[in-house]
Amino acid sequence: MQEVQTKGDQVPQLQAAPVNNNVTNSRDPSHTSRDNTFQPYKSNKPRRLSASTNQGSTTSEDTQLHSQIAYENTYQLSPFVHQQFSVKRIQDIIKSVFISKLENIKYTSDNFRLLSVQLSEQIKTQVKQELSFNNRYKIVVMVTMGSRFAQAIQIASRCMWYTPTDKFACWEFCTEHFFAVGVVYGLYYE
């Protein structure tokens, strides 16, 4: 490949080297080529080899570079002891969020639609903080809320489950006017 000279901030264009048509089967020792030099492939696109030196700002190029980083497989099939999904601790988180947000609230369907989303987001962030930064659990939070007018309700869910590592925690909150059920699923992934 040969590099073409450019002016200013232009990206240099690469031209292809001439192809040697006399190359034959390289495994056969009787056939040899005239040119045995190795010529690496070079693309036309410039590549960034290091991250940006601007520590305070992030650009789209930085996020593209960061999203292209490939991590090696750790072959870790089960969580470490300090990273396990503790059902009791997660139930305490759900309980504290429900009590702090739902203690003195009256039921209205419009407000509770938004409130259930806010509660699930708050529970999810607290659970992720509790499990630590480098855990390998996918967290799914489901908050169901409704009014109480002498009716019954059953909540069910189905999951592909690996019993030794996948866990769930649930807690319910009831008043005279409404109920709220929070379920947190912790699904371990490798």
Short mmCIF file of N, CA, C and O in Angstrom, two decimals, residues 8 24 36 42 53-54 63 68 71 81 93 117 120 137 143 149 156 161 169-171 173 179:
data_model
loop_
_atom_site.label_atom_id
_atom_site.label_comp_id
_atom_site.label_asym_id
_atom_site.label_seq_id
_atom_site.Cartn_x
_atom_site.Cartn_y
_atom_site.Cartn_z
N GLY A 8 -3.33 19.86 4.73
CA GLY A 8 -4.17 20.28 5.85
C GLY A 8 -4.66 19.10 6.69
O GLY A 8 -3.92 18.18 6.99
N THR A 24 0.98 -19.13 -6.26
CA THR A 24 0.20 -20.37 -6.37
C THR A 24 0.06 -20.99 -5.00
O THR A 24 0.23 -20.31 -3.99
N ASN A 36 7.57 -12.91 -1.66
CA ASN A 36 7.12 -13.56 -0.43
C ASN A 36 6.93 -12.58 0.71
O ASN A 36 6.85 -12.97 1.86
N LYS A 42 -4.89 -2.78 4.85
CA LYS A 42 -5.16 -1.46 5.43
C LYS A 42 -6.47 -0.96 4.85
O LYS A 42 -6.69 -1.03 3.65
N THR A 53 -8.30 12.36 25.00
CA THR A 53 -7.56 12.92 26.11
C THR A 53 -8.40 13.91 26.89
O THR A 53 -8.01 14.32 27.98
N ASN A 54 -9.56 14.30 26.36
CA ASN A 54 -10.45 15.20 27.10
C ASN A 54 -11.18 14.40 28.16
O ASN A 54 -12.06 13.61 27.86
N THR A 63 -18.03 7.27 22.65
CA THR A 63 -19.02 6.24 22.97
C THR A 63 -18.95 5.11 21.96
O THR A 63 -19.13 3.95 22.33
N GLN A 68 -17.32 -0.58 21.34
CA GLN A 68 -16.69 -1.60 20.53
C GLN A 68 -15.68 -2.43 21.31
O GLN A 68 -15.10 -3.34 20.77
N TYR A 71 -14.87 -7.75 25.76
CA TYR A 71 -14.32 -8.31 26.99
C TYR A 71 -14.16 -9.81 26.85
O TYR A 71 -14.98 -10.48 26.21
N VAL A 81 -19.74 -15.21 46.62
CA VAL A 81 -20.56 -15.17 47.84
C VAL A 81 -21.04 -13.75 48.13
O VAL A 81 -22.20 -13.54 48.48
N ILE A 93 -35.59 -3.62 50.98
CA ILE A 93 -35.57 -2.47 50.07
C ILE A 93 -36.97 -2.17 49.56
O ILE A 93 -37.42 -1.02 49.58
N VAL A 117 -44.49 3.29 38.01
CA VAL A 117 -43.26 3.36 37.23
C VAL A 117 -42.14 3.98 38.08
O VAL A 117 -41.00 3.49 38.08
N SER A 120 -40.95 1.41 40.69
CA SER A 120 -40.13 0.33 40.13
C SER A 120 -38.73 0.83 39.78
O SER A 120 -37.75 0.12 40.01
N TYR A 137 -26.10 -9.89 37.70
CA TYR A 137 -27.53 -10.15 37.74
C TYR A 137 -28.27 -9.16 36.86
O TYR A 137 -28.00 -7.96 36.89
N VAL A 143 -44.02 -3.73 39.63
CA VAL A 143 -44.87 -3.17 40.68
C VAL A 143 -46.30 -3.15 40.16
O VAL A 143 -46.58 -2.57 39.11
N PHE A 149 -61.82 -2.90 46.42
CA PHE A 149 -63.26 -2.80 46.54
C PHE A 149 -63.85 -4.20 46.68
O PHE A 149 -64.68 -4.62 45.90
N ALA A 156 -49.45 -13.71 38.62
CA ALA A 156 -48.59 -14.85 38.29
C ALA A 156 -47.56 -14.41 37.25
O ALA A 156 -47.76 -13.45 36.52
N TRP A 161 -35.82 -20.44 34.38
CA TRP A 161 -35.25 -20.30 35.70
C TRP A 161 -34.14 -21.32 35.93
O TRP A 161 -34.31 -22.50 35.64
N ALA A 169 -37.70 -11.78 44.98
CA ALA A 169 -38.18 -11.30 46.27
C ALA A 169 -39.44 -10.50 46.02
O ALA A 169 -39.55 -9.78 45.03
N CYS A 170 -40.42 -10.64 46.91
CA CYS A 170 -41.66 -9.87 46.76
C CYS A 170 -42.13 -9.37 48.12
O CYS A 170 -41.78 -9.92 49.17
N TRP A 171 -42.90 -8.32 48.06
CA TRP A 171 -43.46 -7.73 49.27
C TRP A 171 -44.73 -6.99 48.87
O TRP A 171 -44.81 -6.41 47.80
N PHE A 173 -48.00 -4.30 50.06
CA PHE A 173 -48.40 -3.19 50.91
C PHE A 173 -49.89 -2.99 50.71
O PHE A 173 -50.36 -2.85 49.58
N PHE A 179 -53.89 -1.54 47.14
CA PHE A 179 -52.82 -2.49 47.43
C PHE A 179 -51.67 -2.23 46.45
O PHE A 179 -51.86 -1.65 45.38
#
